[in-house]
Amino acid sequence: MTPKAAHDPDYNLGYLDEQTKRMIRRALLKAVAIPGYQVPFASREMPLAYGWGTGGMQVTAAVLGPDDVLKVIDQGADDTTNAVSIRRFFARVTGVRTTERTVEATVIQTRHRIPEQALTEGQIIVYQVPQPEPLRKLEPRETETRRMHALADYGLMHVKLYEDIARHGRITLSYDYPVLVNGRYVMAPSPIPSFDNPKMHHSPALQLFGAGREKRIYAIPPYTEVRSLDFEDHPFHPWRASNCCDLCGAADSYLDEVVTDDRGGRMFVCSDTDWCADRREAGHRGRLAGHALATPRADDPA
Amino acid sequence: MYVAVKGGERAIENSHAVLAEARRGDAAVPPLTLPQIAGQLGLAVDRVMAEASLYDRELAALAIKQAQGDLVEGAFLLRAYRTTLPRFCASLPVETERMVVERRISATYKDLPGGQVLGPTYDYTHRLLDFSLAAEGDATSAPRADTPLNATMPHVTSLLGAEGLMRPEAPDQEREPADVTRDPPRFPADRSARLQTLARGDEGFVLAMGYSTQRGYGGAHPFAGEIRHGSVAVEIVPEELGFPITIGDIMVTECEMVNQFKGSRTEKPQFTRGYGLVFGHGERKAMGMALVDRALMAAELGEDAVHPAQDHEFVLSHCDNVESSGFVQHLKLPHYVDFQSELELVRRLRAEADLRMAEQQREAAE
């Protein structure tokens, strides 16, 4: 964990002004009160490009307090460039402690993954959301999709899933797999692999979603029912590669496939770098243990 | 290679360093100064101010310098700065009728009160590269008229309005004007929100949308009623004073397009106005904006709204280049988690298809 520091005096704490943070917190309260409902909010321009996490950053900025410990991941990893960039931004404008360890974090901002380590009460996970509308690919008009949500008119989505099965024998969504929250709203879980969907169900952590460009905030309060859409005779299945991690040997984590040469060489590694490092420290060894990809955490002593 | 995207802190720092070096270019050539950019690349500065919706020539020049002349990136830099600024108050509506005009033309009347003023324009230049500019040219001066311009320059549309031929403008159902930087968008959008969004929209997008209405995707029959460019006073009413004071002058370009309207059951045939207003000198943008503004009125005038330029959601959700540039370019971010899940899915589907085909072959053989 990095130590607490003073924030950059040229900017307000958390970059956003207090009025804006208050506006976002109000939207968050509404979102928590109506799980899965997309609350429009007056998204601000951030010093990062739209599509690169501006919604998640605004939510994080609005909830971070001085005693929080922040973890930022992209693709499950703490050392991907965008995760590094966002973590550095918050270290600069809030001075909060940052960490790569899931268990130490009080706020986790994520893009495309939920950590393997089960989240606990009191933790907040903030998802970066490119497209908050789960029906958008079926209906491009906001006026229409808002009406469909209001009437819980989700027939179009069920027909799409049914057509998948009729054509391909299975539902062909593998990420951003729609869920029904609290039995009411169909919600986009952000582009996490469907493997991660079950982690949202009855999670003890507070789950917040920010879509900056599309100007929407939504939330799942702790211990809320989150069901991946499926059919009785075609139940939802969280798929993963049927390999083990080549670094730590994990057989139940989500894996990245790494191409190692141009002759079909492959290796599989945990996408959650913190999880993988923990397992290696605990003595677990995979097929290629000691490979250069098994980098230590940045805040580990050398 | 994998390590490159997991490169982390040092890669980012090194990338910034090499970017700074590329921006500076040949160290033997003197660096650009902000007054040079503001003074000699004035139209670039105007575009950045317009699309950033922040009127500050010096900061816009800095944004252009920092962005190596990439104007969309420059607008983004200025917008990100703009969000951090406190709001003191809202100005009174700018009176473009009292504009100190640099240029004012009408395509609907040969002559009109205040006259036609050609001013600085590329319209009648021959687009021949001027090699004398390649040499370090001296300052030039233009001849000026002895008498000042007529101070009264009524809008062309007000002349038509006096005759009852121009559809009067009304506030959006008596609602206060929207602020698109402070309110989330709603559809159908109020005219105030439409005009604000178009005014900061991407010049290329707005131009192309306007162009499409001329080519049959929108059924427009526009006349350039008037285009004027010049400086207008910005006035505020401080609460403790209670009367307006001028806080500065800004340069703007205004375009009023005159469009046909055949009338409806409740309204007589008359002309309608498409309106464009942008910071600085930007006639291409102001005209495109005026065409699109009129196209977006289709539904409320009872016309068929079937073309892209007439569609509020299509135009307003896609005209902002800070949004579109960000989202298109976010595809550069790693997506290997999602891609991995797609890889697994395609492999599974192919394996199942193999089984199915083998089954069919066996059945055919039997």
Short mmCIF file of C-alpha atoms in Angstrom, two decimals, chain A:
data_model
loop_
_atom_site.label_atom_id
_atom_site.label_comp_id
_atom_site.label_asym_id
_atom_site.label_seq_id
_atom_site.Cartn_x
_atom_site.Cartn_y
_atom_site.Cartn_z
CA MET A 1 0.00 0.00 0.00
CA THR A 2 1.27 3.48 -0.81
CA PRO A 3 1.20 6.04 2.04
CA LYS A 4 -1.34 8.83 2.26
CA ALA A 5 -0.13 12.10 0.71
CA ALA A 6 -1.27 15.67 0.17
CA HIS A 7 -3.38 16.20 -2.94
CA ASP A 8 -2.34 18.50 -5.77
CA PRO A 9 -3.22 21.99 -4.47
CA ASP A 10 -3.94 23.25 -8.01
CA TYR A 11 -7.12 21.14 -8.12
CA ASN A 12 -10.03 20.57 -5.81
CA LEU A 13 -9.90 17.34 -3.81
CA GLY A 14 -10.88 14.61 -6.25
CA TYR A 15 -10.56 17.01 -9.23
CA LEU A 16 -14.32 17.71 -9.42
CA ASP A 17 -15.74 20.73 -7.61
CA GLU A 18 -17.89 20.13 -4.53
CA GLN A 19 -21.15 20.97 -6.33
CA THR A 20 -20.43 18.38 -8.99
CA LYS A 21 -19.53 15.73 -6.42
CA ARG A 22 -22.79 16.47 -4.61
CA MET A 23 -24.74 16.14 -7.87
CA ILE A 24 -23.08 12.76 -8.53
CA ARG A 25 -23.73 11.56 -4.98
CA ARG A 26 -27.41 12.42 -5.39
CA ALA A 27 -27.52 10.40 -8.59
CA LEU A 28 -25.77 7.54 -6.76
CA LEU A 29 -28.31 7.60 -3.93
CA LYS A 30 -31.13 7.40 -6.44
CA ALA A 31 -29.34 4.58 -8.26
CA VAL A 32 -28.92 2.60 -5.04
CA ALA A 33 -32.59 3.15 -4.22
CA ILE A 34 -33.68 1.76 -7.60
CA PRO A 35 -31.27 -1.13 -8.29
CA GLY A 36 -30.39 -1.50 -11.96
CA TYR A 37 -32.17 1.69 -13.07
CA GLN A 38 -30.08 4.04 -15.21
CA VAL A 39 -30.05 7.49 -13.61
CA PRO A 40 -29.20 10.32 -16.04
CA PHE A 41 -26.54 12.62 -14.62
CA ALA A 42 -24.77 15.74 -15.84
CA SER A 43 -21.49 14.06 -16.68
CA ARG A 44 -18.49 16.38 -16.79
CA GLU A 45 -15.55 16.49 -19.11
CA MET A 46 -12.65 14.75 -17.46
CA PRO A 47 -8.98 15.13 -18.35
CA LEU A 48 -9.17 11.61 -19.78
CA ALA A 49 -10.84 10.80 -23.09
CA TYR A 50 -14.44 9.63 -23.16
CA GLY A 51 -14.50 5.84 -23.38
CA TRP A 52 -11.41 5.58 -21.19
CA GLY A 53 -13.17 5.47 -17.84
CA THR A 54 -14.57 8.98 -17.36
CA GLY A 55 -17.81 7.67 -15.82
CA GLY A 56 -16.05 5.38 -13.38
CA MET A 57 -13.64 8.18 -12.50
CA GLN A 58 -16.46 10.60 -11.70
CA VAL A 59 -18.12 8.02 -9.46
CA THR A 60 -14.82 7.21 -7.76
CA ALA A 61 -14.09 10.91 -7.26
CA ALA A 62 -17.51 11.36 -5.66
CA VAL A 63 -17.16 8.47 -3.18
CA LEU A 64 -13.47 8.61 -2.23
CA GLY A 65 -12.83 9.85 1.31
CA PRO A 66 -9.45 10.65 2.88
CA ASP A 67 -9.20 7.25 4.62
CA ASP A 68 -10.05 5.15 1.58
CA VAL A 69 -7.62 2.77 -0.08
CA LEU A 70 -7.98 2.69 -3.87
CA LYS A 71 -7.27 -0.15 -6.26
CA VAL A 72 -7.61 0.29 -10.03
CA ILE A 73 -7.67 -2.61 -12.48
CA ASP A 74 -8.10 -2.92 -16.22
CA GLN A 75 -8.56 -6.43 -17.67
CA GLY A 76 -8.07 -7.70 -14.12
CA ALA A 77 -4.54 -6.33 -13.95
CA ASP A 78 -3.17 -3.48 -11.86
CA ASP A 79 -0.27 -2.79 -14.19
CA THR A 80 -2.12 -2.22 -17.48
CA THR A 81 -1.40 1.26 -18.79
CA ASN A 82 -4.89 2.72 -18.34
CA ALA A 83 -5.17 1.34 -14.80
CA VAL A 84 -1.79 2.87 -13.97
CA SER A 85 -2.85 6.16 -15.49
CA ILE A 86 -6.14 6.32 -13.51
CA ARG A 87 -4.48 5.24 -10.26
CA ARG A 88 -1.85 7.95 -10.68
CA PHE A 89 -4.55 10.51 -11.40
CA PHE A 90 -6.32 9.77 -8.11
CA ALA A 91 -3.09 9.60 -6.16
CA ARG A 92 -2.38 13.10 -7.47
CA VAL A 93 -5.78 14.73 -7.00
CA THR A 94 -6.85 13.00 -3.74
CA GLY A 95 -3.63 11.82 -2.09
CA VAL A 96 -5.40 8.64 -0.90
CA ARG A 97 -3.52 5.39 -0.29
CA THR A 98 -3.46 3.04 -3.26
CA THR A 99 -2.95 -0.68 -3.36
CA GLU A 100 -2.83 -3.62 -5.74
CA ARG A 101 -4.26 -6.02 -3.14
CA THR A 102 -7.98 -6.64 -3.41
CA VAL A 103 -8.30 -7.38 0.31
CA GLU A 104 -6.72 -4.05 1.29
CA ALA A 105 -8.86 -1.89 -0.98
CA THR A 106 -11.97 -0.04 0.16
CA VAL A 107 -12.75 1.26 -3.34
CA ILE A 108 -11.93 -0.72 -6.49
CA GLN A 109 -12.35 0.90 -9.88
CA THR A 110 -12.47 -1.69 -12.61
CA ARG A 111 -12.69 -2.11 -16.33
CA HIS A 112 -13.86 -5.48 -17.71
CA ARG A 113 -13.32 -7.71 -14.64
CA ILE A 114 -14.47 -8.45 -11.10
CA PRO A 115 -11.59 -9.60 -8.87
CA GLU A 116 -11.37 -13.34 -8.15
CA GLN A 117 -11.00 -12.62 -4.44
CA ALA A 118 -14.56 -12.44 -3.10
CA LEU A 119 -15.48 -8.88 -2.15
CA THR A 120 -16.59 -8.12 1.38
CA GLU A 121 -18.95 -5.83 3.22
CA GLY A 122 -17.83 -2.21 3.21
CA GLN A 123 -16.01 -2.49 -0.11
CA ILE A 124 -17.20 -0.49 -3.12
CA ILE A 125 -16.55 -1.65 -6.66
CA VAL A 126 -16.87 1.00 -9.38
CA TYR A 127 -17.34 -0.27 -12.93
CA GLN A 128 -16.35 1.74 -16.00
CA VAL A 129 -19.23 1.43 -18.44
CA PRO A 130 -18.94 2.15 -22.17
CA GLN A 131 -22.60 1.45 -22.99
CA PRO A 132 -25.06 1.42 -20.07
CA GLU A 133 -28.07 0.45 -22.16
CA PRO A 134 -28.39 -3.36 -22.41
CA LEU A 135 -31.00 -2.97 -25.16
CA ARG A 136 -28.96 -0.56 -27.31
CA LYS A 137 -27.79 -3.15 -29.83
CA LEU A 138 -31.41 -4.17 -30.34
CA GLU A 139 -32.93 -0.66 -30.32
CA PRO A 140 -30.75 2.38 -31.05
CA ARG A 141 -33.24 4.99 -29.78
CA GLU A 142 -32.99 6.21 -26.21
CA THR A 143 -36.64 7.34 -26.25
CA GLU A 144 -37.65 3.76 -27.09
CA THR A 145 -35.37 1.96 -24.65
CA ARG A 146 -36.44 4.20 -21.76
CA ARG A 147 -40.04 3.30 -22.53
CA MET A 148 -39.16 -0.40 -22.66
CA HIS A 149 -37.50 -0.22 -19.24
CA ALA A 150 -40.41 1.73 -17.79
CA LEU A 151 -42.83 -0.97 -18.91
CA ALA A 152 -40.38 -3.81 -18.14
CA ASP A 153 -40.94 -4.69 -21.78
CA TYR A 154 -37.99 -7.03 -22.31
CA GLY A 155 -39.52 -9.25 -24.99
CA LEU A 156 -37.03 -8.02 -27.58
CA MET A 157 -34.13 -9.23 -25.45
CA HIS A 158 -35.69 -12.62 -24.85
CA VAL A 159 -36.34 -13.03 -28.56
CA LYS A 160 -32.68 -12.21 -29.28
CA LEU A 161 -31.52 -14.84 -26.80
CA TYR A 162 -34.03 -17.34 -28.21
CA GLU A 163 -32.84 -16.69 -31.77
CA ASP A 164 -29.26 -17.31 -30.65
CA ILE A 165 -30.29 -20.74 -29.39
CA ALA A 166 -32.35 -21.49 -32.50
CA ARG A 167 -29.43 -20.61 -34.79
CA HIS A 168 -26.38 -21.69 -32.84
CA GLY A 169 -27.68 -24.03 -30.17
CA ARG A 170 -26.60 -21.67 -27.41
CA ILE A 171 -26.66 -18.03 -26.34
CA THR A 172 -23.75 -16.41 -28.15
CA LEU A 173 -23.09 -13.58 -25.70
CA SER A 174 -19.77 -14.04 -23.97
CA TYR A 175 -19.29 -10.67 -22.27
CA ASP A 176 -21.50 -7.76 -21.21
CA TYR A 177 -24.05 -10.53 -20.67
CA PRO A 178 -27.35 -8.91 -19.56
CA VAL A 179 -28.64 -9.46 -16.04
CA LEU A 180 -31.97 -8.90 -14.30
CA VAL A 181 -31.46 -6.89 -11.12
CA ASN A 182 -33.76 -7.33 -8.15
CA GLY A 183 -36.36 -8.93 -10.42
CA ARG A 184 -37.09 -5.61 -12.15
CA TYR A 185 -34.52 -3.95 -14.43
CA VAL A 186 -32.49 -5.60 -17.16
CA MET A 187 -28.99 -4.16 -16.77
CA ALA A 188 -25.69 -4.16 -18.63
CA PRO A 189 -23.01 -5.49 -16.28
CA SER A 190 -20.39 -3.60 -18.37
CA PRO A 191 -18.13 -5.69 -20.61
CA ILE A 192 -17.03 -8.16 -17.95
CA PRO A 193 -16.81 -11.76 -19.18
CA SER A 194 -19.99 -13.69 -18.41
CA PHE A 195 -17.69 -15.77 -16.18
CA ASP A 196 -17.83 -12.87 -13.70
CA ASN A 197 -21.62 -12.45 -13.71
CA PRO A 198 -22.30 -14.81 -10.78
CA LYS A 199 -20.00 -12.69 -8.58
CA MET A 200 -22.52 -9.86 -8.79
CA HIS A 201 -25.31 -11.95 -7.26
CA HIS A 202 -25.83 -11.24 -3.55
CA SER A 203 -22.41 -9.57 -3.39
CA PRO A 204 -21.73 -8.07 0.06
CA ALA A 205 -20.00 -5.14 -1.67
CA LEU A 206 -21.72 -2.04 -3.06
CA GLN A 207 -21.54 -2.07 -6.87
CA LEU A 208 -21.60 1.29 -8.68
CA PHE A 209 -21.58 1.84 -12.43
CA GLY A 210 -20.53 5.04 -14.21
CA ALA A 211 -21.00 5.80 -17.91
CA GLY A 212 -19.50 9.23 -18.58
CA ARG A 213 -20.06 9.66 -22.30
CA GLU A 214 -23.59 8.28 -22.10
CA LYS A 215 -24.22 10.26 -18.89
CA ARG A 216 -25.73 7.46 -16.82
CA ILE A 217 -25.13 6.10 -13.32
CA TYR A 218 -26.59 2.89 -11.92
CA ALA A 219 -26.00 0.65 -8.93
CA ILE A 220 -26.54 -2.69 -7.23
CA PRO A 221 -26.82 -2.43 -3.43
CA PRO A 222 -25.20 -5.18 -1.33
CA TYR A 223 -27.00 -8.54 -1.17
CA THR A 224 -29.19 -7.85 -4.20
CA GLU A 225 -30.44 -10.58 -6.51
CA VAL A 226 -28.64 -10.43 -9.88
CA ARG A 227 -29.74 -13.08 -12.35
CA SER A 228 -28.10 -13.63 -15.74
CA LEU A 229 -30.86 -13.93 -18.35
CA ASP A 230 -31.43 -17.50 -19.52
CA PHE A 231 -34.10 -20.13 -20.18
CA GLU A 232 -35.08 -23.12 -18.05
CA ASP A 233 -33.86 -25.56 -20.68
CA HIS A 234 -30.81 -23.44 -21.54
CA PRO A 235 -29.44 -22.35 -18.18
CA PHE A 236 -26.73 -19.69 -17.97
CA HIS A 237 -23.19 -21.03 -17.87
CA PRO A 238 -20.14 -18.96 -16.92
CA TRP A 239 -17.53 -20.10 -19.43
CA ARG A 240 -13.75 -19.92 -19.09
CA ALA A 241 -10.85 -21.47 -20.98
CA SER A 242 -10.57 -25.08 -19.86
CA ASN A 243 -6.89 -24.66 -18.94
CA CYS A 244 -5.00 -23.95 -15.75
CA CYS A 245 -2.93 -20.83 -15.13
CA ASP A 246 0.61 -21.54 -16.34
CA LEU A 247 2.07 -19.37 -13.59
CA CYS A 248 0.10 -20.36 -10.48
CA GLY A 249 -1.78 -23.47 -11.59
CA ALA A 250 -5.25 -22.05 -10.76
CA ALA A 251 -7.99 -24.11 -12.38
CA ASP A 252 -10.92 -21.88 -11.48
CA SER A 253 -9.76 -18.34 -12.35
CA TYR A 254 -10.46 -16.42 -15.55
CA LEU A 255 -7.50 -16.75 -17.92
CA ASP A 256 -5.80 -14.57 -20.51
CA GLU A 257 -4.41 -16.44 -23.48
CA VAL A 258 -0.92 -15.27 -24.40
CA VAL A 259 0.54 -16.05 -27.81
CA THR A 260 4.19 -16.94 -27.26
CA ASP A 261 5.38 -17.59 -30.81
CA ASP A 262 4.10 -17.82 -34.37
CA ARG A 263 3.96 -21.63 -34.37
CA GLY A 264 0.83 -22.01 -32.25
CA GLY A 265 2.59 -21.62 -28.89
CA ARG A 266 0.21 -20.47 -26.18
CA MET A 267 0.25 -19.93 -22.49
CA PHE A 268 -2.63 -19.18 -20.16
CA VAL A 269 -2.29 -16.83 -17.21
CA CYS A 270 -4.69 -15.47 -14.59
CA SER A 271 -6.17 -12.19 -15.81
CA ASP A 272 -6.36 -11.14 -12.13
CA THR A 273 -2.69 -10.36 -11.44
CA ASP A 274 -3.22 -9.86 -7.69
CA TRP A 275 -4.93 -13.25 -7.35
CA CYS A 276 -2.13 -14.94 -9.29
CA ALA A 277 0.59 -13.26 -7.19
CA ASP A 278 -1.16 -14.31 -3.98
CA ARG A 279 -1.30 -17.91 -5.13
CA ARG A 280 2.35 -17.93 -6.20
CA GLU A 281 3.32 -16.50 -2.81
CA ALA A 282 1.35 -19.31 -1.19
CA GLY A 283 3.54 -21.77 -3.08
CA HIS A 284 1.26 -22.72 -5.99
CA ARG A 285 3.19 -23.37 -9.19
CA GLY A 286 1.94 -23.73 -12.74
CA ARG A 287 3.41 -25.37 -15.83
CA LEU A 288 5.65 -22.38 -16.61
CA ALA A 289 6.28 -21.10 -13.09
CA GLY A 290 9.06 -18.52 -13.05
CA HIS A 291 8.15 -17.16 -16.52
CA ALA A 292 8.93 -13.47 -17.08
CA LEU A 293 5.22 -12.64 -16.98
CA ALA A 294 5.13 -13.55 -13.30
CA THR A 295 5.99 -10.01 -12.26
CA PRO A 296 5.76 -9.01 -8.59
CA ARG A 297 3.34 -6.29 -7.49
CA ALA A 298 4.67 -2.75 -7.87
CA ASP A 299 4.33 -2.11 -4.13
CA ASP A 300 5.95 -5.39 -3.05
CA PRO A 301 9.46 -5.09 -1.62
CA ALA A 302 11.96 -6.19 -4.28
#
